Tab-separated table of C-alpha atoms in Angstrom:
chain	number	residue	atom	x	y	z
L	1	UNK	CA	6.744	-12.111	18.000
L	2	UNK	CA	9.327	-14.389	18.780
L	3	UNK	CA	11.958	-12.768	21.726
L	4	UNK	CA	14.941	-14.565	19.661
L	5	UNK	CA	14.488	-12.584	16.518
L	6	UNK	CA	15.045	-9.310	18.276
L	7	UNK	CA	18.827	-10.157	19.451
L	8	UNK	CA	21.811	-9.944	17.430
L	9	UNK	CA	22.268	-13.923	16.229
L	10	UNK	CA	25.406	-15.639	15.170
L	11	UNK	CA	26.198	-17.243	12.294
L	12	UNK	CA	25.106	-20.302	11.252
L	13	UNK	CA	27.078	-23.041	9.766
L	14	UNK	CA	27.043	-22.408	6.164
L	15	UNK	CA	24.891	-19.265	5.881
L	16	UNK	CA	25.681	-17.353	3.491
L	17	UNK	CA	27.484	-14.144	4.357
L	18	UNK	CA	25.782	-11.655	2.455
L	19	UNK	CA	22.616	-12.259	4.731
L	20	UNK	CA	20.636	-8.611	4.449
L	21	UNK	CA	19.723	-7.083	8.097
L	22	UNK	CA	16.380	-5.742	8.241
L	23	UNK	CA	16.147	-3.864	11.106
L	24	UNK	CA	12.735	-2.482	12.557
L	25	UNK	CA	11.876	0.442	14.573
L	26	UNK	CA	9.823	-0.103	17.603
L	27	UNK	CA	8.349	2.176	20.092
L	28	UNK	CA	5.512	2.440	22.661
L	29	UNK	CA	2.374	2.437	20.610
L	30	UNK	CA	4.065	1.471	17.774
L	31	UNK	CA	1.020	0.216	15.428
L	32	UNK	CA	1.694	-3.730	15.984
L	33	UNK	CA	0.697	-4.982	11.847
L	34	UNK	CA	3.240	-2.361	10.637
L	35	UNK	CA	5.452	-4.181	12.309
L	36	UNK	CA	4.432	-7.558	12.226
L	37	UNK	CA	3.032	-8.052	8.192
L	38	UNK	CA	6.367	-6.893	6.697
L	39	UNK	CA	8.067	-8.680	9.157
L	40	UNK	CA	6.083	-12.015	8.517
L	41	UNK	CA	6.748	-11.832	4.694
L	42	UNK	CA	10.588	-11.296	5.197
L	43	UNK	CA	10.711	-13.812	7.613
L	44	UNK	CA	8.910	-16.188	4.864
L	45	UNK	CA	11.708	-16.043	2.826
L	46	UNK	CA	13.328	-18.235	4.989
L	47	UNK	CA	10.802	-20.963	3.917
L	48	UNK	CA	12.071	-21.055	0.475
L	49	UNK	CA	15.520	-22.893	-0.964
L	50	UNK	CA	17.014	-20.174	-2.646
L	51	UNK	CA	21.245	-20.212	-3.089
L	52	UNK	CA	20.699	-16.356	-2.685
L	53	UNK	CA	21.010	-13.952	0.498
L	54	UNK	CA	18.298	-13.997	3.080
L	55	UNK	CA	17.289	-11.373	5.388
L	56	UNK	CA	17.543	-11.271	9.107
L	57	UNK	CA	15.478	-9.324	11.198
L	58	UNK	CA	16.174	-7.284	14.311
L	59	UNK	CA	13.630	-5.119	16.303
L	60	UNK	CA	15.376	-1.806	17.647
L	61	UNK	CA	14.103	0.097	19.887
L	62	UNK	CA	15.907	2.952	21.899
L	63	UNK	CA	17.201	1.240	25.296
L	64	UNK	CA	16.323	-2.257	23.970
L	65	UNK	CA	13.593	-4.609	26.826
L	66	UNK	CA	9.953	-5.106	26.050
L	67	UNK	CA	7.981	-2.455	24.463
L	68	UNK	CA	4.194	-2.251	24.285
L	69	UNK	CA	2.261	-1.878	21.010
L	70	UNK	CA	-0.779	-0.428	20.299
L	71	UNK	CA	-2.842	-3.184	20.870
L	72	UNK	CA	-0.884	-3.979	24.422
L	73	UNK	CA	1.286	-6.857	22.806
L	74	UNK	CA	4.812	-6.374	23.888
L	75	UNK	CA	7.751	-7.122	21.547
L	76	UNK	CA	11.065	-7.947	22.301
L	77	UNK	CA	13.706	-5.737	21.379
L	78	UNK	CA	17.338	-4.911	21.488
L	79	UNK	CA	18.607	-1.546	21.875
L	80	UNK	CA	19.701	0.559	18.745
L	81	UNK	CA	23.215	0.623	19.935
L	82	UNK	CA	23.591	-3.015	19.409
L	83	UNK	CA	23.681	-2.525	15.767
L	84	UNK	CA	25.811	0.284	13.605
L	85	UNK	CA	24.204	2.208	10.922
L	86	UNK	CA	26.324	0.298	8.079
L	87	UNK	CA	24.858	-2.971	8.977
L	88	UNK	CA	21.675	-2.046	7.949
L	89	UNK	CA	20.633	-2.587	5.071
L	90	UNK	CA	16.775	-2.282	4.777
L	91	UNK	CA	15.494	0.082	7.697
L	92	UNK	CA	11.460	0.042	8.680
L	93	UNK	CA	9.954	2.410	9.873
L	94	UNK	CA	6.290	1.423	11.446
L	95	UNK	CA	3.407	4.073	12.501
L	96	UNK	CA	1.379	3.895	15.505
L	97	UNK	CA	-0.448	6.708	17.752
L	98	UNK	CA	3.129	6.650	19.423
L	99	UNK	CA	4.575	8.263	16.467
L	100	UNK	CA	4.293	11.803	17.686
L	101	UNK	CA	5.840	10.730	21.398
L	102	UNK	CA	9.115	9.029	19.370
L	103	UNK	CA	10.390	13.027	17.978
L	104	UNK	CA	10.887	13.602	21.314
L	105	UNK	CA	13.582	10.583	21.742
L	106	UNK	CA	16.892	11.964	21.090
L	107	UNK	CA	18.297	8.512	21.179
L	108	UNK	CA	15.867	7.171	18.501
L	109	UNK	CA	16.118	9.649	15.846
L	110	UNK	CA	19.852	10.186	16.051
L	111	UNK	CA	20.256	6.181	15.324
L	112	UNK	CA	17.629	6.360	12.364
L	113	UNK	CA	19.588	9.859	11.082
L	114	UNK	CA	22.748	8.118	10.933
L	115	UNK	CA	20.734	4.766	9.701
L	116	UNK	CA	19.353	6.435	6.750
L	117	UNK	CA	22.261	7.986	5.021
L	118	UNK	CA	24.262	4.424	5.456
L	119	UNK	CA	21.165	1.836	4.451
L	120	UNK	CA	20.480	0.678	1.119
L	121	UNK	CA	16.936	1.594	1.661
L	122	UNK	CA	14.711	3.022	4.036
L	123	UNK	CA	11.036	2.534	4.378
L	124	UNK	CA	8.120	3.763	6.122
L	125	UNK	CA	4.649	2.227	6.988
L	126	UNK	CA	1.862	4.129	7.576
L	127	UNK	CA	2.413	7.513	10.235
L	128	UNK	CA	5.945	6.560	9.724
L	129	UNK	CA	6.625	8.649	6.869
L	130	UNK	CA	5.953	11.480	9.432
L	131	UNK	CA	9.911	9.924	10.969
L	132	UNK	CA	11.223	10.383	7.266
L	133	UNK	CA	9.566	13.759	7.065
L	134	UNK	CA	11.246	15.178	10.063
L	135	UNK	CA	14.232	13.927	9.079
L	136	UNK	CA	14.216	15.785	5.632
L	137	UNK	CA	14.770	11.998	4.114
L	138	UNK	CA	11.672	13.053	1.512
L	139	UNK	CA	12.462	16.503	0.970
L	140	UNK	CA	11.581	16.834	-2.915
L	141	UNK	CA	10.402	13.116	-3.031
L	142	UNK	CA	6.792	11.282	-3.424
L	143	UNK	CA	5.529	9.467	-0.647
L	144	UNK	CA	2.405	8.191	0.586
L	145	UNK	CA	0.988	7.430	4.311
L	146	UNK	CA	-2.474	6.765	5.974
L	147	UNK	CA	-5.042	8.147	3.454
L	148	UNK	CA	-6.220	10.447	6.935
L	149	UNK	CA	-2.914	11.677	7.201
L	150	UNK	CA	-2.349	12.959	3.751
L	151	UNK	CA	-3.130	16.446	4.276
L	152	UNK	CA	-1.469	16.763	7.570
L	153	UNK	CA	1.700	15.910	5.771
L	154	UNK	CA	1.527	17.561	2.165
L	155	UNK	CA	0.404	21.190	4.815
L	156	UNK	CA	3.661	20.421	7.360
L	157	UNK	CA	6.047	19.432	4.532
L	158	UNK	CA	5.115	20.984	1.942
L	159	UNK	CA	9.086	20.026	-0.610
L	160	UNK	CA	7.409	16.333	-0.220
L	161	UNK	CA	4.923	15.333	-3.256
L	162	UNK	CA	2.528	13.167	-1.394
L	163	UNK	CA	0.249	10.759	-3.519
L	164	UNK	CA	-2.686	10.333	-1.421
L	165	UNK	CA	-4.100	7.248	-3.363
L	166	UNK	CA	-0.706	5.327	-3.717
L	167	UNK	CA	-0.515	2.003	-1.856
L	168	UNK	CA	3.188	2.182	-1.746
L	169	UNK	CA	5.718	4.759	-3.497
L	170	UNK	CA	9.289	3.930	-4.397
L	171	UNK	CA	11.701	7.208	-5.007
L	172	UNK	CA	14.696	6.390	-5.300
L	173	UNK	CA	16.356	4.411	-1.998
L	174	UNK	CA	13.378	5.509	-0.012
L	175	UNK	CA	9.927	3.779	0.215
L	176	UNK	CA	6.668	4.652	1.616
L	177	UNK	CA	3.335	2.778	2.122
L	178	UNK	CA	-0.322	3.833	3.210
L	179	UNK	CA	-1.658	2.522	6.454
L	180	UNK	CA	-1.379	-1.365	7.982
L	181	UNK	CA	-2.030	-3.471	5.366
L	182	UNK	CA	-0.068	-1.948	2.656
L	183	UNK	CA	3.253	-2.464	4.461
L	184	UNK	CA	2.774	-6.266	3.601
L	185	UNK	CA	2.627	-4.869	-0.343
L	186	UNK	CA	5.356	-3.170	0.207
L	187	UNK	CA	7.476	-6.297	1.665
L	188	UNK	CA	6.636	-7.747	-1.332
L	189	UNK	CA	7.745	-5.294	-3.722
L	190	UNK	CA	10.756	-5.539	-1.803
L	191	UNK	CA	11.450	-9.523	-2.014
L	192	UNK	CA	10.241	-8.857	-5.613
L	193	UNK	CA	12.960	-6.342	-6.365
L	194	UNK	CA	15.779	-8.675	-4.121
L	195	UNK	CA	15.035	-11.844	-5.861
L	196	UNK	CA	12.748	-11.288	-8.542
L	197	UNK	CA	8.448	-11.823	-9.397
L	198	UNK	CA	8.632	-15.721	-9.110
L	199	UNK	CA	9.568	-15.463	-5.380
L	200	UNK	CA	7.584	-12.242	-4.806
L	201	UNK	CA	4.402	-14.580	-5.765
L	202	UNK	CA	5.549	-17.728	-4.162
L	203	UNK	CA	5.659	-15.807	-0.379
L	204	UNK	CA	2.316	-14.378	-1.415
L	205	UNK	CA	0.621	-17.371	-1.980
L	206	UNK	CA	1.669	-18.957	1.154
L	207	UNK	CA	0.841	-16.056	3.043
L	208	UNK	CA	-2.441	-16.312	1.382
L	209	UNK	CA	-2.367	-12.877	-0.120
L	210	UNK	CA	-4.295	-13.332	-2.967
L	211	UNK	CA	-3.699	-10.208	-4.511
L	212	UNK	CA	-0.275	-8.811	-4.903
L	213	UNK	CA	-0.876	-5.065	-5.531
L	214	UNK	CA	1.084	-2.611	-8.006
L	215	UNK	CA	2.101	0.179	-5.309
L	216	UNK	CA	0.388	3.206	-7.627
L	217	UNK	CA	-3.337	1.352	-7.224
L	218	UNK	CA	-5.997	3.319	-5.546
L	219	UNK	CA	-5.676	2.830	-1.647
L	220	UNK	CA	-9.752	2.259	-2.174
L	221	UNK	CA	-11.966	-0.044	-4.537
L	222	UNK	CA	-14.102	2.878	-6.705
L	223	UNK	CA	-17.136	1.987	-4.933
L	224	UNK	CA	-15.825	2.411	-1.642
L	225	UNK	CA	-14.518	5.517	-2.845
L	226	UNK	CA	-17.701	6.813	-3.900
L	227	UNK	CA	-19.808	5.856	-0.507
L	228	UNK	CA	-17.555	7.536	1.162
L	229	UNK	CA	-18.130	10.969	-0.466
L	230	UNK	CA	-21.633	10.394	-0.680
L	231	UNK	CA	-21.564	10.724	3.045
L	232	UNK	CA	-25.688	10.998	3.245
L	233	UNK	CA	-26.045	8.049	0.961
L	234	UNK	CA	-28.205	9.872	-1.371
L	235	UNK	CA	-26.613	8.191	-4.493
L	236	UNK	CA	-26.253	4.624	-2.543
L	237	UNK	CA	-29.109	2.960	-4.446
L	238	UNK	CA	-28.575	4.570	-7.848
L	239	UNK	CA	-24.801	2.899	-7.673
L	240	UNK	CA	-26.505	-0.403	-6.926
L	241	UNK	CA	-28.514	-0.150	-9.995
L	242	UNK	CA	-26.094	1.039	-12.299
L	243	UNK	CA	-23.477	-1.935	-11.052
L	244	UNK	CA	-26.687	-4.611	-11.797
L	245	UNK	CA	-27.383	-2.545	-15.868
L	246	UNK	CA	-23.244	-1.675	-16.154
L	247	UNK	CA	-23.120	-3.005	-19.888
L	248	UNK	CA	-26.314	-0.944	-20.856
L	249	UNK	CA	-26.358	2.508	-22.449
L	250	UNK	CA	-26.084	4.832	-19.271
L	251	UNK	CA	-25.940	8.245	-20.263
L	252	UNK	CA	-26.762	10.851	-17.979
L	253	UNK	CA	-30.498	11.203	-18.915
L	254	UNK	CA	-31.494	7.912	-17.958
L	255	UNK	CA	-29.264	8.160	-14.784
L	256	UNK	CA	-31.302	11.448	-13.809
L	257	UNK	CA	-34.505	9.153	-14.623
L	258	UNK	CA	-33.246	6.976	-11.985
L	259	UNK	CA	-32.582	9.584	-9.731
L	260	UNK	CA	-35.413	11.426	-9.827
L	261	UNK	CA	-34.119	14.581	-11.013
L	262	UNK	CA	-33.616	16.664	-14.836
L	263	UNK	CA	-30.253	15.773	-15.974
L	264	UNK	CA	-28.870	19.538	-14.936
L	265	UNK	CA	-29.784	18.857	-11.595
L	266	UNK	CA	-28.503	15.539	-11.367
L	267	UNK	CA	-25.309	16.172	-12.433
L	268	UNK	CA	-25.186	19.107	-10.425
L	269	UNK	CA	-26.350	17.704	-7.427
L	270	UNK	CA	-24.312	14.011	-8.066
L	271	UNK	CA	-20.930	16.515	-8.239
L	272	UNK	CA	-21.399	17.997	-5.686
L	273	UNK	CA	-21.802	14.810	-3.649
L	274	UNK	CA	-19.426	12.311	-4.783
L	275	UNK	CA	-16.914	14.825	-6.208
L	276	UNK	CA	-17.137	13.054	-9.707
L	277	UNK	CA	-19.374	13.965	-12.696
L	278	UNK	CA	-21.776	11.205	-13.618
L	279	UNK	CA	-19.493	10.086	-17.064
L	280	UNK	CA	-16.892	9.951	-14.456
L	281	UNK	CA	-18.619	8.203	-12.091
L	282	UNK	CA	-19.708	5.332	-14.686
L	283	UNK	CA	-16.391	4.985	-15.718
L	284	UNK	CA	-15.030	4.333	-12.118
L	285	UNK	CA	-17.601	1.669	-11.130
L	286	UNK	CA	-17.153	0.155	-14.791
L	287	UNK	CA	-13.609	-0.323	-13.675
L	288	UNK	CA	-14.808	-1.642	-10.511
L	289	UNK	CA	-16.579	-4.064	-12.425
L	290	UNK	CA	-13.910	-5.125	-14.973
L	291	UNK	CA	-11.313	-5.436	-12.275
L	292	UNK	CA	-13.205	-8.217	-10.137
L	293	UNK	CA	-13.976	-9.810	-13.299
L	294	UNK	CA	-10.312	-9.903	-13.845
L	295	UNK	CA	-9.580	-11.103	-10.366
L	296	UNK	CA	-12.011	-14.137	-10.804
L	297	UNK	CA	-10.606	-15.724	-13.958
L	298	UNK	CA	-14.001	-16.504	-14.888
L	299	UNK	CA	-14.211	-14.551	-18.123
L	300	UNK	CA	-12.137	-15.822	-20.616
L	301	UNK	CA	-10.249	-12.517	-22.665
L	302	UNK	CA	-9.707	-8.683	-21.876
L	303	UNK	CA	-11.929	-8.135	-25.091
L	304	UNK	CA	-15.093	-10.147	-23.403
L	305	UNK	CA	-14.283	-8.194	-19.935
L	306	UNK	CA	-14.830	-5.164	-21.505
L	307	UNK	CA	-18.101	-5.597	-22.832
L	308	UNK	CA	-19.324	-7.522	-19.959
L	309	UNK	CA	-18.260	-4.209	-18.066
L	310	UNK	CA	-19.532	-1.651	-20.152
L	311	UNK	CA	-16.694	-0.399	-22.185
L	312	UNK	CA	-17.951	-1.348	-25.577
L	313	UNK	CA	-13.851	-2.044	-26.513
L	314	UNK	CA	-11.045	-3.374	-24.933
L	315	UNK	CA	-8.799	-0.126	-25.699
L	316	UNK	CA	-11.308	1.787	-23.939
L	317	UNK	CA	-10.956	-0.323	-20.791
L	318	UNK	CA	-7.116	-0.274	-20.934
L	319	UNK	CA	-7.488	3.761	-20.986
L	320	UNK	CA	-9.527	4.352	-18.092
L	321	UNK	CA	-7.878	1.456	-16.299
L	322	UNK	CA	-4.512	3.710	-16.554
L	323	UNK	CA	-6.414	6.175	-15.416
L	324	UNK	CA	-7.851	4.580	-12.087
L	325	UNK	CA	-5.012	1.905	-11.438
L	326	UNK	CA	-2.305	3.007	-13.494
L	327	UNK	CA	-1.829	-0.588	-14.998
L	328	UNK	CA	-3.353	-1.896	-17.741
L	329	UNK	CA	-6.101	-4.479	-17.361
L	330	UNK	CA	-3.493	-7.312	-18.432
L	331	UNK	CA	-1.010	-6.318	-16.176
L	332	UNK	CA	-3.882	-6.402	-13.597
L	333	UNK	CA	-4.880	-9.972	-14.613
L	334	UNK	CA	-1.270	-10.934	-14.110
L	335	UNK	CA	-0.496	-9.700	-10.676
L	336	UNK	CA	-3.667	-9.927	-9.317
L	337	UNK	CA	-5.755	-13.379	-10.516
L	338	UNK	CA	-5.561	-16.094	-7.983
């Protein structure tokens, strides 16, 4: 990450004065992508000719030098005191295994204290909603974090609603995203909220994000969701068949036929493993299906996705996609085709 970033610049000839400061916590074992993919979609901004405000960005850290991430990359930082609470005016707050080391600095979490009740809006990535927690900045607020963390913060905090699927949650001034990854979603939603979708779309094409991602989606695809309860795999080949017959008839007696079992037992027995009954189950991996057929572009209307999926009716798809995604599958065509 470039050293000149970190420092307080000056002003430009002709830049425009209303400039927005992002400013970005670092610490030791600070996780280095929760820094570095918001960062590099801000920073994109700057490749576009907009008349607008910009952003500039400035990594804090408490005494300022070279701090090492998680990965042993070292960024270049300035300390907090270089800038004042009031010029923030987005503050980021990254995870990392470091997290639990940075309650102890005084110096830190004084700045960010002061930070949060002068910034327009605060944000954390990942374990960094722990840094929000402590502060009492999501007291009676949803948030989400790392879908491992979840519990650990829902049992410590328990006046914060967390939403352990959510990619990214807005409430009011104060956002929070689920691990890595989803901080670059939540840049976006950002950008897309400063300057609107058209520029929101334009960064995420030339950071090759294919998929821009509504922050209420599932932190996991269905399937992925499924193997992972499944954790002995019994149901592994049963979900490859029903993804290669998804527009046939699949009710729960032929799925038990499948399986092996009576249809009490199956469902008893596929409940117990996956945590979903079979109907359910069906459902989620016709969404699956219906979703990638979205992505592609390859099938023409919503009305031909949904039998090619399963559904039998488009209104039928657009209710369990609500359900699962909490968009409906035209809004999912429109953020998320390539």
């Amino acid at each position: 990450m470039p050293s000149n970033s970190a420092r307080a610049r000056r002003s430009r000839p002709g830049e425009n004065f209303s400039t927005r400061r992002v400013a970005m916590v670092v610490f030791p074992g600070v996780t280095l992508l929760d820094i570095s993919g918001p960062a590099q979609v801000f920073a994109e901004l700057r490749e576009i000719d907009l008349p607008a405000a910009s952003y500039s960005l400035s990594y804090l850290s408490s005494a300022g030098g070279s701090v090492p991430t998680d990965v042993g990359m070292m960024i270049d930082t300035a300390p907090v005191s270089s800038v004042r609470p009031h010029q923030v005016d987005t503050l980021v707050i990254p995870g990392g295994p470091g997290i639990w080391v940075l309650r102890q600095d005084a110096t830190l979490m004084n700045w960010i204290s002061q930070t949060l009740a002068r910034a327009r809006r605060v944000a954390s990535v990942c374990l960094g909603a722990f840094v929000l927690a402590w502060t009492g900045a999501l007291d009676g607020k949803r948030a989400a974090t790392h879908w491992r963390y979840c519990p650990r913060l829902q049992d410590s905090f328990p006046a914060i609603h967390v939403e352990p699927d959510a990619i990214f949650v807005r409430d009011g001034q104060v956002w929070s995203s689920a691990g890595v990854s989803a901080g670059i979603d939540l840049a976006l939603a950002m950008i897309e909220e400063d300057f609107g979708h058209t520029v929101a779309l334009d960064i995420a094409r030339r950071l090759v994000v294919f998929l821009k991602r509504p922050g209420g989606q599932s932190q996991f695809s269905t399937v992925l969701a499924a193997q992972a309860s499944d954790v002995e795999g019994r149901f592994s080949a049963l979900h490859a068949w029903i993804l290669e017959n998804i527009a046939s008839d699949l009710k729960v007696e032929r799925l038990a036929e499948m399986a092996g079992m009576t249809p009490r037992t199956f469902a008893r027995t596929y409940l117990s493993r996956t945590g979903m009954t079979p109907a359910s189950g069906v459902e989620a991996l016709r969404v699956e299906t219906a979703r990638l057929l979205l992505e592609s572009g390859q099938v023409g209307g919503v009305v031909e996705v949904a039998k090619r999926a399963g559904f039998g009716d488009d209104e039928r798809m657009r209710r369990a996609f609500i359900r699962h995604l909490g968009v409906s599958p035209s809004e999912y065509r429109r953020r998320f085709s390539s």
